[in-house]
CSV table of C-alpha atoms and ligand atoms in Angstrom, one decimal:
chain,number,residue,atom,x,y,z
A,1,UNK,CA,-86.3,-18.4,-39.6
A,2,UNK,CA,-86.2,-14.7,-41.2
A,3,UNK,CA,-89.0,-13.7,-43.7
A,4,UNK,CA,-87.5,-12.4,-47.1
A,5,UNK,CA,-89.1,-9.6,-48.6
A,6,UNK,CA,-89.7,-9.2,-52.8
A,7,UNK,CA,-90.7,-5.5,-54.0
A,8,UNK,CA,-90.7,-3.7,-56.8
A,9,UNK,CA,-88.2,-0.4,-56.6
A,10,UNK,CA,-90.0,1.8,-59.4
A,11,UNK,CA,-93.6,2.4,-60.6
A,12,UNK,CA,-94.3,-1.6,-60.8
A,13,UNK,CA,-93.9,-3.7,-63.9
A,14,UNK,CA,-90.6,-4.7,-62.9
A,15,UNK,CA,-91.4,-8.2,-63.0
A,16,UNK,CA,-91.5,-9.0,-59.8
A,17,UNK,CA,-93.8,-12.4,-61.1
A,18,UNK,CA,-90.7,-14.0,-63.3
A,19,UNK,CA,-88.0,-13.5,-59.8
A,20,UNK,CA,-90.7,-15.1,-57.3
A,21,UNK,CA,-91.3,-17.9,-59.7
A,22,UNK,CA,-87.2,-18.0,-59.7
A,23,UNK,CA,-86.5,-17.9,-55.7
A,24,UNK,CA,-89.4,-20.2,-55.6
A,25,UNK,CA,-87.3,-23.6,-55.3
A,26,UNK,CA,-85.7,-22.0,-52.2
A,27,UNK,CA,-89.0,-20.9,-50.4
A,28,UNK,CA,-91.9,-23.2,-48.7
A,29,UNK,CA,-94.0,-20.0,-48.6
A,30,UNK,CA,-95.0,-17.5,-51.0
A,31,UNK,CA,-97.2,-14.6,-49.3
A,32,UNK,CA,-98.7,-11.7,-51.0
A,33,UNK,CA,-98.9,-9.2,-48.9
A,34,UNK,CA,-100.4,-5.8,-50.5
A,35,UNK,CA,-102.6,-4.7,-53.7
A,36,UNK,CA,-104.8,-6.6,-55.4
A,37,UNK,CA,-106.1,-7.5,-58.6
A,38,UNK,CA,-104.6,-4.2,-60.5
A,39,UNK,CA,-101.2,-6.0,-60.3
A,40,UNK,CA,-100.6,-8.2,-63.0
A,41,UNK,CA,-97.9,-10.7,-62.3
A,42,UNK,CA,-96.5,-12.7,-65.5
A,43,UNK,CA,-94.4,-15.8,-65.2
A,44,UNK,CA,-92.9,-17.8,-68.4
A,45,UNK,CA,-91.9,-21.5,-68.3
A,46,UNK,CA,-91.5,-24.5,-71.0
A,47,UNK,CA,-93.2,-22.2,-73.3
A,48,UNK,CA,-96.0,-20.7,-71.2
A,49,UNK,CA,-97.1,-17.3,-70.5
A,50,UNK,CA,-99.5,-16.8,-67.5
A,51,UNK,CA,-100.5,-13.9,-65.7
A,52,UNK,CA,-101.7,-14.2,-62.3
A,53,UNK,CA,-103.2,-10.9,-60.3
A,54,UNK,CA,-103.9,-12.1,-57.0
A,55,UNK,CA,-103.0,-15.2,-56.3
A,56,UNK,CA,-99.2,-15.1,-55.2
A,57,UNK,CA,-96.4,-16.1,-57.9
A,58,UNK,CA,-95.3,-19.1,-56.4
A,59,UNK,CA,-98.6,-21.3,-57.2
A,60,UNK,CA,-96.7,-23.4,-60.0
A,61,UNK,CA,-93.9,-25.2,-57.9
A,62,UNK,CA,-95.1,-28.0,-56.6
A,63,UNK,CA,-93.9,-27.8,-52.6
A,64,UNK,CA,-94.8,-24.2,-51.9
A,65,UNK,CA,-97.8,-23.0,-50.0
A,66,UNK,CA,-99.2,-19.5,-51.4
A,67,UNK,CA,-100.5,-17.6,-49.1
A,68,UNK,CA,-102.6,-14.2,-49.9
A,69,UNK,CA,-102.5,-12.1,-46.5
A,70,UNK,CA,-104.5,-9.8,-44.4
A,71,UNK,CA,-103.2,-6.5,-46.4
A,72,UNK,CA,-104.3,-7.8,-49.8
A,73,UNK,CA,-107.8,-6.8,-51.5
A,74,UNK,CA,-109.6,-9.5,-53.2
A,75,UNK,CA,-112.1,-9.0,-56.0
A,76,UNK,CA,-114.0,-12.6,-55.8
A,77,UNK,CA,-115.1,-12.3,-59.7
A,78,UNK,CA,-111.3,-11.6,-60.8
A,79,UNK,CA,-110.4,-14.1,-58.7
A,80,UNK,CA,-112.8,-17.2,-59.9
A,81,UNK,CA,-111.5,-15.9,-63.3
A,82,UNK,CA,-107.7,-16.4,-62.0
A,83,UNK,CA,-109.1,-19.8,-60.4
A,84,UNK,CA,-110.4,-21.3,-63.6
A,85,UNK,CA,-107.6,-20.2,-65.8
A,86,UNK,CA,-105.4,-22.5,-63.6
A,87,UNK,CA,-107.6,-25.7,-63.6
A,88,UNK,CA,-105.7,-27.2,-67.1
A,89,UNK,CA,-102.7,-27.2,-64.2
A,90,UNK,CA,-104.6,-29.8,-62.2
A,91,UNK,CA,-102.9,-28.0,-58.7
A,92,UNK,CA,-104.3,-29.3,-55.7
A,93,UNK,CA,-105.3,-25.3,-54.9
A,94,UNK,CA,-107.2,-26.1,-51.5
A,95,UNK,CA,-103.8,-26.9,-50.3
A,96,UNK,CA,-101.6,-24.9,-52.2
A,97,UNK,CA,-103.5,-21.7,-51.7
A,98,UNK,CA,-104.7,-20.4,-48.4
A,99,UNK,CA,-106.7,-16.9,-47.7
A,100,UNK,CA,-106.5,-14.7,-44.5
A,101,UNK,CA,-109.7,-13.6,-43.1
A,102,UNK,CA,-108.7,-10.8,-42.5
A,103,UNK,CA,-108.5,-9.4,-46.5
A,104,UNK,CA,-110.7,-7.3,-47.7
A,105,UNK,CA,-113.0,-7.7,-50.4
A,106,UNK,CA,-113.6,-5.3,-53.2
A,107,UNK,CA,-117.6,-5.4,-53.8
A,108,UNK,CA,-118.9,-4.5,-57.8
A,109,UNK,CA,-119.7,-1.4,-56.5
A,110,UNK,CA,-116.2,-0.8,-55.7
A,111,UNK,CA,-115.0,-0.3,-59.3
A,112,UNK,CA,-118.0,1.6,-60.2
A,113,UNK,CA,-116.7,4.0,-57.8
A,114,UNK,CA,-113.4,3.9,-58.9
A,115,UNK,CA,-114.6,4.7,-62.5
A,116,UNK,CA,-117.3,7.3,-61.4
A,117,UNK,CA,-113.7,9.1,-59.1
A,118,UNK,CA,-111.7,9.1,-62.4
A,119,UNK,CA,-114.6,10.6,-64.4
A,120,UNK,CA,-114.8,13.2,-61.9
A,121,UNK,CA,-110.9,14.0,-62.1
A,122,UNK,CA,-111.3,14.6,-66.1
A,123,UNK,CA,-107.7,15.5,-66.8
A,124,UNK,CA,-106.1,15.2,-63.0
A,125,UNK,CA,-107.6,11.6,-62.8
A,126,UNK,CA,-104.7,9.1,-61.5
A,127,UNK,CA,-104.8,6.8,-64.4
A,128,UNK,CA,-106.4,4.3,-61.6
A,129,UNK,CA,-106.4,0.2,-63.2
A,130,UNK,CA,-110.2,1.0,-62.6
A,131,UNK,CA,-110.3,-2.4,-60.3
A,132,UNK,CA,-111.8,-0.5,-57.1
A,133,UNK,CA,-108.1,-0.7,-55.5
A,134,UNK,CA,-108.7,3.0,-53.9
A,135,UNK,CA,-112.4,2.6,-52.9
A,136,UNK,CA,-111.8,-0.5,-51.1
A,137,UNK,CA,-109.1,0.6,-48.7
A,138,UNK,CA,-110.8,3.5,-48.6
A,139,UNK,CA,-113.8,1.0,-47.1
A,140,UNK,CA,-110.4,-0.6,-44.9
A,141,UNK,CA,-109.1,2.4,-43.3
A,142,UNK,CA,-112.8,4.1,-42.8
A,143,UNK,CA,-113.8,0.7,-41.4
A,144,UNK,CA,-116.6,0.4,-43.3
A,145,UNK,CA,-114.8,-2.7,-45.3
A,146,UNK,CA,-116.2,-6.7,-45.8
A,147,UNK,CA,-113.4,-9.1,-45.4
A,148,UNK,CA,-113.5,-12.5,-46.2
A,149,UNK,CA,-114.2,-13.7,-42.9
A,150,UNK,CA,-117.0,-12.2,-42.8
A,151,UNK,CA,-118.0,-14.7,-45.6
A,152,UNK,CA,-118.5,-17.1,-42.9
A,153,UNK,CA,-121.2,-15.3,-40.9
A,154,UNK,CA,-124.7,-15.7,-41.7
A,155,UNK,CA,-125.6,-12.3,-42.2
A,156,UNK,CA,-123.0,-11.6,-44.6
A,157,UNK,CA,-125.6,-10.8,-48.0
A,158,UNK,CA,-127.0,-7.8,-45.0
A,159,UNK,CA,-123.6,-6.3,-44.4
A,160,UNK,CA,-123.1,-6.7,-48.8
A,161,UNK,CA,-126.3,-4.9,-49.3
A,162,UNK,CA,-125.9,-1.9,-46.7
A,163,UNK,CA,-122.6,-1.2,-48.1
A,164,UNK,CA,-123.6,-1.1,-52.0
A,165,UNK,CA,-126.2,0.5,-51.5
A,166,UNK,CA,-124.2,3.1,-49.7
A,167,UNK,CA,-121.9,2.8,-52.7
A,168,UNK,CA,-124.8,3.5,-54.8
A,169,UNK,CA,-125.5,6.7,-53.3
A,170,UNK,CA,-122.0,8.0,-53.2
A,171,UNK,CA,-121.9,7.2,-57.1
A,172,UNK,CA,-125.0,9.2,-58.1
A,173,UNK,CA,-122.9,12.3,-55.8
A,174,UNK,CA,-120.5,12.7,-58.1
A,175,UNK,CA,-122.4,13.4,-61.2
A,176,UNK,CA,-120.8,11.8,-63.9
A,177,UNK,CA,-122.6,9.3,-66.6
A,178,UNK,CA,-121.4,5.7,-65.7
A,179,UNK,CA,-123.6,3.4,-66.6
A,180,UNK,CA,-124.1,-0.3,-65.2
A,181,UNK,CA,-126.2,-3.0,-64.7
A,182,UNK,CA,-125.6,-3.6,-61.2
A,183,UNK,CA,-127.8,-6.7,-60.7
A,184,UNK,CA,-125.9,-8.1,-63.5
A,185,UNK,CA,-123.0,-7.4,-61.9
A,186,UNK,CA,-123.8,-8.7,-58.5
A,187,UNK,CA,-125.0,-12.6,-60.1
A,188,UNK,CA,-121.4,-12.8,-61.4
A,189,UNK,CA,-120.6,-11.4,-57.9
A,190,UNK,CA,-122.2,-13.9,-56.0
A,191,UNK,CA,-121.5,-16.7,-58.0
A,192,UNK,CA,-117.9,-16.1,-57.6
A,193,UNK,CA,-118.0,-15.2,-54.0
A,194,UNK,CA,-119.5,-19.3,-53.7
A,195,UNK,CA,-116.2,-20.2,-55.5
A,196,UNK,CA,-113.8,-18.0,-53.3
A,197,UNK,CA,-116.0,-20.2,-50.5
A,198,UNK,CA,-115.1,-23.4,-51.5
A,199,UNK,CA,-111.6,-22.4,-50.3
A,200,UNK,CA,-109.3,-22.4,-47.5
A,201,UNK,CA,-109.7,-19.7,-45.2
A,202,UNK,CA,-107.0,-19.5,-42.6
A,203,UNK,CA,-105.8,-16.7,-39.8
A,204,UNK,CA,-102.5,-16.2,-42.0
A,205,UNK,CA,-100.4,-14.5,-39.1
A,206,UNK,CA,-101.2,-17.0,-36.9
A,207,UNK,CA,-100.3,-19.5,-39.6
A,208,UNK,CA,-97.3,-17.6,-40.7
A,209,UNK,CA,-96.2,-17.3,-37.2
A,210,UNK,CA,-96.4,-21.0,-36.2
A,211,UNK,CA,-94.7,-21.8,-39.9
A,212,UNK,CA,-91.6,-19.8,-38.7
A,213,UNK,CA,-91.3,-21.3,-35.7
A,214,UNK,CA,-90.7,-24.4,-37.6
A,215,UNK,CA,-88.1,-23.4,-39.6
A,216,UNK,CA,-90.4,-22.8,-43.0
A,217,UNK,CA,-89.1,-20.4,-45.2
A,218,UNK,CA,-91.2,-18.2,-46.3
A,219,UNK,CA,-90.7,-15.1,-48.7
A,220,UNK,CA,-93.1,-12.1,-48.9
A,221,UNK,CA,-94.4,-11.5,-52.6
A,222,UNK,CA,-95.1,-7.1,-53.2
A,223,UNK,CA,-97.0,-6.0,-55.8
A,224,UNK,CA,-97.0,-2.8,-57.4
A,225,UNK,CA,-93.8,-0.6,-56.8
A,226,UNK,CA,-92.1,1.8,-54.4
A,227,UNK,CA,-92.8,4.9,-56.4
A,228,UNK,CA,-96.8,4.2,-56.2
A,229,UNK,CA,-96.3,3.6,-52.4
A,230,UNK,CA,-99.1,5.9,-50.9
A,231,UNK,CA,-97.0,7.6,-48.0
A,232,UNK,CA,-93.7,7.5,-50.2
A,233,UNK,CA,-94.8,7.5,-53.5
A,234,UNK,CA,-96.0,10.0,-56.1
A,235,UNK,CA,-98.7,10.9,-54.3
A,236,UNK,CA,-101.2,12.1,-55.4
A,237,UNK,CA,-100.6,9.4,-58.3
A,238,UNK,CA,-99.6,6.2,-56.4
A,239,UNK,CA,-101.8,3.2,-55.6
A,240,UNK,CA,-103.8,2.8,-52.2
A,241,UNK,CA,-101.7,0.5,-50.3
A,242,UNK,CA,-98.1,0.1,-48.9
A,243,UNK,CA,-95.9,-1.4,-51.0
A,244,UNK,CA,-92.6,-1.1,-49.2
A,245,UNK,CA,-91.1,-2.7,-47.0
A,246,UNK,CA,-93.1,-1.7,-43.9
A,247,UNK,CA,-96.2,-2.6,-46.0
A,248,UNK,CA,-95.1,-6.8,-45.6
A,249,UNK,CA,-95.4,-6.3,-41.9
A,250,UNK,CA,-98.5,-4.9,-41.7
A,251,UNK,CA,-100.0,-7.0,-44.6
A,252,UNK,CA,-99.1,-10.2,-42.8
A,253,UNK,CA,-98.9,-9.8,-39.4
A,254,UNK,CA,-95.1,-10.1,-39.6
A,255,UNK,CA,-92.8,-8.3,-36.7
A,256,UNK,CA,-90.1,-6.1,-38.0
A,257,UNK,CA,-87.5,-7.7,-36.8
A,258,UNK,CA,-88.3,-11.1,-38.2
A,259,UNK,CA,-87.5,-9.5,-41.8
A,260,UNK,CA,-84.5,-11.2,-43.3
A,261,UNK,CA,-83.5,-10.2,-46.5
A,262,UNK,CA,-84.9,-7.6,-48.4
A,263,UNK,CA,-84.4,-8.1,-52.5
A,264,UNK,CA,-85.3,-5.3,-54.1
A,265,UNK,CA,-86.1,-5.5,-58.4
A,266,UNK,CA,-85.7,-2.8,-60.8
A,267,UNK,CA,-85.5,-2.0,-64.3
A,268,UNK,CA,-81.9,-1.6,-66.0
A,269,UNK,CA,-84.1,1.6,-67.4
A,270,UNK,CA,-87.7,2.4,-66.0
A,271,UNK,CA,-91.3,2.4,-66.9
A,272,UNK,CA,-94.4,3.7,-65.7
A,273,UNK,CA,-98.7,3.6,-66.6
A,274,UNK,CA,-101.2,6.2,-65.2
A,275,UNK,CA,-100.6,9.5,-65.0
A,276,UNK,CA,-98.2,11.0,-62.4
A,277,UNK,CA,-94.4,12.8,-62.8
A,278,UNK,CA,-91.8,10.6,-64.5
A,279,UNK,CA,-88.6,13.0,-64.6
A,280,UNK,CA,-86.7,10.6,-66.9
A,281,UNK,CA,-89.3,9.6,-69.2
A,282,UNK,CA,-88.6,9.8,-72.8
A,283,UNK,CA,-90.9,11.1,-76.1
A,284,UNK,CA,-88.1,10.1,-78.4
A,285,UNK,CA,-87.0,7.0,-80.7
A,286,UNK,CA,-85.2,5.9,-77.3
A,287,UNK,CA,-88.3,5.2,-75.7
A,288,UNK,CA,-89.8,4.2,-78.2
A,289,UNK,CA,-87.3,1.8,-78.9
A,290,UNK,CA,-87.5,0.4,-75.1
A,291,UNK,CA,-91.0,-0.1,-75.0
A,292,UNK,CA,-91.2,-1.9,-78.6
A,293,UNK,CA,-88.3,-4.3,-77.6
A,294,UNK,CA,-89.5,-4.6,-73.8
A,295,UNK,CA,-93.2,-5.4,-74.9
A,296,UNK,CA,-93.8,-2.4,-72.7
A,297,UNK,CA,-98.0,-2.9,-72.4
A,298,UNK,CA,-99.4,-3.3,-69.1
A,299,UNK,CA,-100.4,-6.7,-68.3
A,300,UNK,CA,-103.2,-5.9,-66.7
A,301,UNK,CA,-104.7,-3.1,-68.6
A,302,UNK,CA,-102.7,-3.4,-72.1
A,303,UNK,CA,-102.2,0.3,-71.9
A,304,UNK,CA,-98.4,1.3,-73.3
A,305,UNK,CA,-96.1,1.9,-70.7
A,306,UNK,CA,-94.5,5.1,-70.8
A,307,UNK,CA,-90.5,4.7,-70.9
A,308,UNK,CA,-87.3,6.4,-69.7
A,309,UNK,CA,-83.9,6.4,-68.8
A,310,UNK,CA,-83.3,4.8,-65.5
A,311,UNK,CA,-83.7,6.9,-62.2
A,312,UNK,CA,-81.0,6.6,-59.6
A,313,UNK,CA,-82.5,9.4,-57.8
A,314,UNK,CA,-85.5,8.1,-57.8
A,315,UNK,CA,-83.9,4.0,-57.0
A,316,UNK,CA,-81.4,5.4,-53.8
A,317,UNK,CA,-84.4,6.8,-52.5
A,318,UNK,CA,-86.0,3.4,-52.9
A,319,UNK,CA,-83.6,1.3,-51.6
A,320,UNK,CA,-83.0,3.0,-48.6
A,321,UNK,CA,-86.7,3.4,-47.8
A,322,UNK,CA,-87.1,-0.7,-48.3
A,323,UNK,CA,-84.0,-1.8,-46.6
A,324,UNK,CA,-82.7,-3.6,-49.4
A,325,UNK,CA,-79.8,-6.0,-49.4
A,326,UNK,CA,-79.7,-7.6,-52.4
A,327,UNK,CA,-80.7,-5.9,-55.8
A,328,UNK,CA,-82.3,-7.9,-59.2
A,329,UNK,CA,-82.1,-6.2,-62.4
A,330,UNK,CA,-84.4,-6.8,-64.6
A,331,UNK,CA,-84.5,-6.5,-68.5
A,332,UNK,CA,-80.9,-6.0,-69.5
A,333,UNK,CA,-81.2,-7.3,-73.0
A,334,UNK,CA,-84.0,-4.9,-73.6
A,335,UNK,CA,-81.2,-2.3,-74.0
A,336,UNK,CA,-79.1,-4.3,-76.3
A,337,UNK,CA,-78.6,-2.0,-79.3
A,338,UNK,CA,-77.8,1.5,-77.8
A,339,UNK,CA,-74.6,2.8,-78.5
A,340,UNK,CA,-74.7,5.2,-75.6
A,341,UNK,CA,-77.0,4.7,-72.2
A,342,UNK,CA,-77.9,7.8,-70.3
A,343,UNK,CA,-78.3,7.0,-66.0
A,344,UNK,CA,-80.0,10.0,-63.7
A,345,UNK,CA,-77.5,10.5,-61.3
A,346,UNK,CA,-79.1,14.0,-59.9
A,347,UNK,CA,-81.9,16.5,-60.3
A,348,UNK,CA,-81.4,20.1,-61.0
A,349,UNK,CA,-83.9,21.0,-58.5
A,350,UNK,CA,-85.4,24.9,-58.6
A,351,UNK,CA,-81.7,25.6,-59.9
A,352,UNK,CA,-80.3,23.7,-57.5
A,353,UNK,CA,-78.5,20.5,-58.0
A,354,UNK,CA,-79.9,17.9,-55.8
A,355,UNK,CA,-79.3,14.0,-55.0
A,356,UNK,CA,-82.3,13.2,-53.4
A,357,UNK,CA,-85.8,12.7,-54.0
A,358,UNK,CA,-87.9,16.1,-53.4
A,359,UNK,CA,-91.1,16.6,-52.3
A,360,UNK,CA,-92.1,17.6,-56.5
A,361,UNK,CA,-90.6,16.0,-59.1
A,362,UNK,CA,-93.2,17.4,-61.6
A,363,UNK,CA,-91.2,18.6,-64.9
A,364,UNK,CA,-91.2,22.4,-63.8
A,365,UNK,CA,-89.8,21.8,-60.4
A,366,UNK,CA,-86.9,18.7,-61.4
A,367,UNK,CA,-85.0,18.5,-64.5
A,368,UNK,CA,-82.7,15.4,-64.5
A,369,UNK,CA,-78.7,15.6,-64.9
A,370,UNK,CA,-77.2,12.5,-66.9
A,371,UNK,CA,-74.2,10.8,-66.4
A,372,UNK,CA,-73.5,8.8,-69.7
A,373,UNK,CA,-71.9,5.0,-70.3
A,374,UNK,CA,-70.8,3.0,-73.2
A,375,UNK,CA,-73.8,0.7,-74.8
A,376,UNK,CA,-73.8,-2.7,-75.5
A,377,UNK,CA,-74.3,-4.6,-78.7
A,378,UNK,CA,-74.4,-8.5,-77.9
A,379,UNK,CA,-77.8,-10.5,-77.5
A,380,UNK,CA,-77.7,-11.4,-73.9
A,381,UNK,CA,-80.8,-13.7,-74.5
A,382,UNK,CA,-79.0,-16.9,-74.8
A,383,UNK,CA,-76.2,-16.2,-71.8
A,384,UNK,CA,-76.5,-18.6,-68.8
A,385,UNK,CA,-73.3,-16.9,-66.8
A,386,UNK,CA,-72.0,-13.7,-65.4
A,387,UNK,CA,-68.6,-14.5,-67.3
A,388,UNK,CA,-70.4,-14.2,-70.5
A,389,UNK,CA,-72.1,-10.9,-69.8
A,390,UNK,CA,-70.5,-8.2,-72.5
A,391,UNK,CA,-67.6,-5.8,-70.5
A,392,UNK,CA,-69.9,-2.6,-71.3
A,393,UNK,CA,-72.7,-4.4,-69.1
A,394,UNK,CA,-70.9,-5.3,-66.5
A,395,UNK,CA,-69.4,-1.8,-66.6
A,396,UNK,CA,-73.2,-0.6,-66.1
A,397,UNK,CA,-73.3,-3.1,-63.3
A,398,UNK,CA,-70.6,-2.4,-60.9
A,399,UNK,CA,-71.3,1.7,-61.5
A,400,UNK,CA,-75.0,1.1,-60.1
A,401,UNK,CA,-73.6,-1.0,-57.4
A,402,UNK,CA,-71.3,1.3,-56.2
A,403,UNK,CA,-73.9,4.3,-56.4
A,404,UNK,CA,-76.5,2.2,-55.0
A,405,UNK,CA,-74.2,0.7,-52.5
A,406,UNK,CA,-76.3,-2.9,-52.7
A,407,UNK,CA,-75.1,-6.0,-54.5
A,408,UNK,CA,-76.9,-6.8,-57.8
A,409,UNK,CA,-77.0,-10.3,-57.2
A,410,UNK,CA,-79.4,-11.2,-60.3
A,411,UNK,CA,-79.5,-9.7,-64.1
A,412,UNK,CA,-82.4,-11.1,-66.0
A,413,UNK,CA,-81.8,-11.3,-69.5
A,414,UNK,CA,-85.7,-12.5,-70.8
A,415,UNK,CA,-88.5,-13.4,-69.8
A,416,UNK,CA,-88.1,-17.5,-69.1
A,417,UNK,CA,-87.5,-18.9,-66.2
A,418,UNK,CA,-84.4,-20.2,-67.7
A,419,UNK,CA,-83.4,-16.6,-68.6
A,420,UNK,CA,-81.5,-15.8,-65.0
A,421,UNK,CA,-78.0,-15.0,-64.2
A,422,UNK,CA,-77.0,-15.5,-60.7
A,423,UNK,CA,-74.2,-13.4,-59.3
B,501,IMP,P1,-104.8,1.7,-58.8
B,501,IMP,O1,-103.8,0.9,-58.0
B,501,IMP,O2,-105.6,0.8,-59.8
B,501,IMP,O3,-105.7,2.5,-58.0
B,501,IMP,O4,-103.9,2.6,-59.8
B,501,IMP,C1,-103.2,3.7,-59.2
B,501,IMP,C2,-101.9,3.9,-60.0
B,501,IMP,O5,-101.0,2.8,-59.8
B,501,IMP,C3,-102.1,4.0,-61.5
B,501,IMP,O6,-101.1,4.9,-62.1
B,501,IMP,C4,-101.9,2.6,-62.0
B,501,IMP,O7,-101.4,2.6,-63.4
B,501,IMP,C5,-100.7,2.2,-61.1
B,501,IMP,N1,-100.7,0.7,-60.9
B,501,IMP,C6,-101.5,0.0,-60.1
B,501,IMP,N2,-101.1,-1.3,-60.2
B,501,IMP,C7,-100.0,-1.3,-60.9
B,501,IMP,C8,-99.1,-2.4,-61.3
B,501,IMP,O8,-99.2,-3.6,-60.9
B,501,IMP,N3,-98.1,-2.0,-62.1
B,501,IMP,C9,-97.9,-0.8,-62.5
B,501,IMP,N4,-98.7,0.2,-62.2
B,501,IMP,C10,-99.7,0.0,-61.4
């Protein structure tokens, strides 16, 4: 049995919690694969809103096992906090929610670096979540990292205190006035790292492995989006992990030819938070209007998200980087109200027209070319079925599937569970 894929096609945000909570019914597995607690998944049911940031979207069905895999990073005092938050939900979580070993764990002194990096930057600074999502794959990839297995070993406080205190030092480097109280810091740290303890630990390719061999299905969760993607992303303004499509294989021990289908989400217009180029974004009563009616504030950090006009340069290049097969838009009643709807269809490019997406899409190297399309006025809130959609929507509809060349097999039209249209 085939391992789907969920990811985000833009800068995150698109709400990849809501579709995984969706697909859940059809999946025994939900596994997180990348990021960590600077995502902020948010899922709405029988009048609840609940964010989750690590732990994968599928922890409120009642069959599925959630696992969170070897390529995510775990902060243990975020995580406790995500822990207790569900307890009113009486899940049985030692079953419902295993760990791999072989994730890495972002230490206090982790997001004290992060915060003493983005002081440094002053106006270049990446517009980082400030969770210590850089620092700790920096840790990973130096090899220099604590993973949760290493939880189990008796020397584990050693290995903690050689590292922060390396930390330490690296912080008072870059001269900048960030002040903490880091023994403070480290009892919360502790007491939380005895919670994250009390759970189930498991060697999740292994277990993911012998799960597909009996015929489980299991769908990988992404986090983040393509656009933040640190080989294929923004760089230097992306996020510290891969969140394409590769990024599930490596982040769960998955083989590349076991990937079944890959359903990519996006936007019906796009958002991003941080700093970092954003060709389409808008400064106008458009934007404005998107990010008022979209509740367009990060639901991690509450920052405003900025807003534009969606990207097809930008979402080719996206969905031919991931794979995808099928294609979930996201939001469609958000731009309900706009007589006319403007799509990026190229980029004038150093005075060149170009279709694909360059090496610098800062504002002086990319302008973007619009192709225009009738509005819609109807609210699509209430709609249950693609027959009811207005004609000017599903107008917008088939001329992104024909320039994307993927069918859009699901238009969200609010937040609920309930709020889905299946194509
Ligand atoms: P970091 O991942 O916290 O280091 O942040 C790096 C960049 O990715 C910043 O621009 C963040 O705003 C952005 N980012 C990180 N996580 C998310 C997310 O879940 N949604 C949207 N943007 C994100």
């Amino acid at each position: 049995m085939a391992v789907d894929l969920l990811l985000g096609l833009q800068w995150g945000d698109e709400g990849k919690g809501k579709i995984v909570d969706v697909l859940t019914a059809n999946y025994d597995i939900i596994a997180r694969f990348q990021g960590g607690p600077n995502a902020g998944h948010t899922l709405e049911f029988d009048g609840i809103k609940h964010v989750l940031h690590t732990i994968p979207s599928g922890i409120f069905h009642k069959n599925a096992v959630n696992v969170v895999g070897n390529g995510v990073v775990i902060d243990p005092v975020i995580f406790k906090k995500e822990l207790d938050a569900l307890k009113k939900f009486n899940l049985d979580i030692n079953a419902k929610l295993l760990i791999s070993r072989k994730a890495h764990l972002i230490l206090p002194t982790h997001r004290l670096l992060d915060a003493a990096s983005e002081a440094s930057k002053g106006k270049a600074k990446i517009g980082s979540t400030l969770k210590g999502i850089g620092p700790t794959y920096m840790d990973k990839t130096g090899r220099n990292g604590m993973r949760v297995g290493d939880l189990e070993l008796s020397d584990w406080k050693e290995k903690y205190r050689n590292l922060a205190n390396k930390h330490e030092a690296m912080i008072s480097f870059y001269d900048v006035d960030i002040q903490y109280d880091l023994a403070e810091l480290e009892a919360d740290f502790f007491k939380a790292v005895a919670a994250l303890k009390d759970l189930t630990f498991i060697d999740s390719e292994e277990y993911l492995y012998q799960a597909q061999k009996q015929g489980k299905k299991i769908l990988a969760e992404g986090a983040q989006g393509s656009l933040l993607d640190i080989d294929f992303g923004t760089y230097p303004f992306v996020t510290s992990s891969n969140t394409t499509a590769a990024g599930a294989c490596t982040g769960l021990g998955v083989a590349p030819n076991q990937i079944g289908e890959v359903k990519g989400i996006f936007k019906a217009y796009t958002t991003r938070v941080g700093s970092g180029p954003f060709p389409t974004e808008l400064f106008d009563e458009d934007g404005e209007t998107m990010g008022r009616v979209g509740n367009e504030f990060g639901a991690t950090t509450g920052r405003p998200r900025r807003c534009g006009w969606l990207d097809l340069v930008a979402l080719k290049y996206a969905v031919r980087i991931n794979g995808v097969t099928e294609l979930m838009m996201m939001k469609g009643d958000v731009l309900s109200g706009f007589d006319k709807l403007k799509v990026c269809t190229a980029y004038n490019y150093k005075g060149e027209q170009i279709d694909h997406f360059p090496y610098n899409i800062e504002a002086e190297n990319v302008t973007p070319v619009y192709t225009e399309v009738n509005g819609w006025k109807e609210d699509l809130t209430k709609m249950t079925a693609a027959d009811q959609l207005p004609k000017n929507l599903m107008d917008y509809i088939l001329f992104l599937e024909k320039e994307l060349e993927v069918p859009i097999k699901i238009v969200s039209v609010g937040p609920d569970r309930t709020q889905t249209i299946h194509r």
